[in-house]
Amino acid sequence: MCSLNNVIFMQFYKPSWKKITELCSDVADRVVESNFSPDLLIGISRGGLVPVRLLSDYLGVKNVAIIRIEFYTKVGETKTNPEITQPLSVDVSGKKVLIVDDIADSGNSLLTAKNYLKEKGASEIKTATLHYKSSSLIKPDYYSEGTTAWVVYPWEKEETEREIRE
């Protein structure tokens, strides 16, 4: 259960849908400027689902796959270790891959995904998020904004509010 004490002192940031499209566009620009041309985008489910679709559009990369990694159980609460609960259904061997998530918070999910893709034989792996916290174990190769707040994205608003009430 998420205690009110854990949540009461959190600073929340709630970007709008318009802001999300701006952040994704910015990340896409950074990928293009770096001359990285991924063969495949991999979204970390669930937070990376919307950003990976938008980046697919902005970058013109139609090959998109999903990996589900469960780590957060509630607002501010995690499992001991991230767990891959939906492995990839595509072959990544020899491919340049861009892993996409909404935020590099603890960095555990990104690190888990990156290590998993290395084991699967991806030739080059880069990471992209909308937001980055400096306390993350991994700094994304591409991100739009740094933050210290707990970000509540439009696609998780109801879920987050439910968890805070519980």
XYZ file of C-alpha atoms in Angstrom:
166
model
C 0.000 0.000 0.000
C 1.258 3.450 -0.879
C 1.209 5.491 2.293
C 0.132 9.104 2.223
C 3.431 10.012 3.910
C 5.367 8.702 0.879
C 3.267 10.766 -1.504
C 2.613 13.937 0.484
C 6.125 15.329 0.029
C 6.476 14.372 -3.630
C 6.588 17.097 -6.217
C 4.363 16.148 -9.150
C 4.737 17.284 -12.746
C 1.822 16.626 -15.109
C 2.764 17.376 -18.732
C -0.093 17.885 -21.188
C -0.584 15.847 -24.359
C 0.711 18.850 -26.307
C 3.847 18.902 -24.151
C 4.326 15.154 -24.734
C 4.337 15.656 -28.508
C 6.866 18.486 -28.097
C 9.107 16.294 -25.925
C 8.928 13.408 -28.409
C 9.705 15.748 -31.295
C 12.705 17.085 -29.374
C 13.999 13.573 -28.657
C 13.552 12.633 -32.328
C 15.541 15.721 -33.351
C 18.352 14.681 -31.005
C 18.423 11.168 -32.512
C 18.565 12.583 -36.046
C 21.277 15.115 -35.112
C 23.430 12.295 -33.724
C 23.224 10.426 -37.061
C 21.970 7.288 -35.302
C 19.614 5.401 -37.632
C 17.923 2.612 -35.705
C 16.631 -0.460 -37.508
C 14.123 -1.044 -34.736
C 12.494 0.875 -31.899
C 11.688 -1.051 -28.732
C 9.210 0.427 -26.277
C 9.296 -0.561 -22.640
C 5.733 -1.361 -21.687
C 3.813 0.331 -20.289
C 5.297 3.798 -19.928
C 7.138 3.721 -23.230
C 4.168 2.723 -25.389
C 3.022 6.223 -26.347
C 6.528 7.679 -26.752
C 7.714 4.761 -28.917
C 4.747 5.196 -31.262
C 5.321 8.935 -31.562
C 9.055 8.462 -32.127
C 8.286 5.847 -34.756
C 6.274 8.468 -36.605
C 8.783 11.298 -36.163
C 11.793 9.148 -37.115
C 10.052 7.268 -39.927
C 10.941 3.899 -38.394
C 8.042 1.480 -38.819
C 9.720 -1.460 -37.085
C 8.506 -1.271 -33.499
C 8.521 -3.963 -30.825
C 7.577 -4.065 -27.159
C 9.230 -5.513 -24.082
C 7.385 -5.431 -20.785
C 9.424 -4.877 -17.672
C 7.667 -4.697 -14.321
C 9.420 -2.778 -11.580
C 7.152 -0.130 -10.050
C 4.260 -1.526 -8.051
C 2.715 1.822 -7.026
C 3.671 5.470 -6.898
C 7.110 5.531 -5.297
C 7.209 1.771 -4.640
C 9.176 -0.872 -6.526
C 9.869 -4.571 -6.577
C 13.336 -5.627 -5.458
C 14.452 -6.177 -9.060
C 12.947 -5.423 -12.469
C 11.327 -8.444 -14.132
C 10.848 -9.041 -17.848
C 7.261 -10.278 -18.052
C 6.867 -9.969 -21.828
C 10.034 -10.805 -23.747
C 10.675 -9.608 -27.265
C 8.906 -11.390 -30.092
C 11.382 -10.214 -32.751
C 14.976 -11.047 -33.606
C 17.338 -8.177 -32.781
C 20.606 -9.884 -33.653
C 22.807 -7.618 -35.742
C 20.326 -4.723 -35.513
C 20.719 -1.145 -34.319
C 18.094 -0.661 -31.633
C 16.627 2.356 -29.867
C 15.034 1.525 -26.504
C 12.261 3.976 -25.609
C 10.684 4.662 -22.225
C 8.905 7.626 -20.699
C 11.439 8.395 -17.974
C 14.817 7.325 -16.653
C 13.816 7.404 -12.995
C 15.803 4.738 -11.158
C 17.227 3.519 -14.476
C 16.612 -0.115 -13.556
C 14.159 -0.831 -16.383
C 16.395 0.758 -19.023
C 19.427 -1.132 -17.735
C 17.485 -4.401 -17.705
C 16.298 -3.832 -21.275
C 19.767 -2.851 -22.485
C 21.396 -5.938 -20.951
C 18.652 -8.165 -22.369
C 19.175 -6.763 -25.884
C 22.938 -7.252 -25.613
C 22.310 -10.906 -24.769
C 19.991 -11.145 -27.795
C 22.766 -9.900 -30.094
C 21.777 -6.331 -30.974
C 24.726 -4.689 -32.749
C 24.170 -1.212 -31.314
C 21.857 -0.117 -28.523
C 20.842 3.431 -27.658
C 18.274 4.629 -25.138
C 15.727 7.446 -25.302
C 13.334 8.894 -22.739
C 11.260 12.017 -22.425
C 12.592 12.773 -18.950
C 15.763 11.988 -17.037
C 16.513 12.085 -13.320
C 20.166 12.568 -12.422
C 19.787 9.855 -9.755
C 19.151 7.261 -12.497
C 21.628 4.381 -12.822
C 21.791 5.094 -16.544
C 21.764 8.361 -18.452
C 19.743 7.967 -21.648
C 21.562 8.661 -24.891
C 18.650 10.923 -25.814
C 16.206 12.744 -23.559
C 14.374 16.044 -23.631
C 14.179 17.292 -20.041
C 15.743 16.658 -16.674
C 13.472 16.566 -13.640
C 13.394 15.774 -9.947
C 9.587 15.539 -9.827
C 7.378 12.479 -9.989
C 6.061 12.782 -13.548
C 2.415 11.856 -14.082
C 1.940 11.308 -17.805
C -1.491 11.755 -19.411
C -1.755 8.011 -20.106
C -1.380 7.132 -16.408
C -3.306 9.945 -14.738
C -6.271 7.885 -13.525
C -4.103 4.999 -12.329
C -1.800 7.341 -10.398
C -4.687 9.153 -8.749
C -6.243 5.806 -7.722
C -2.969 4.637 -6.171
C -2.546 7.853 -4.207
C -6.080 7.530 -2.788
C -5.495 3.935 -1.653
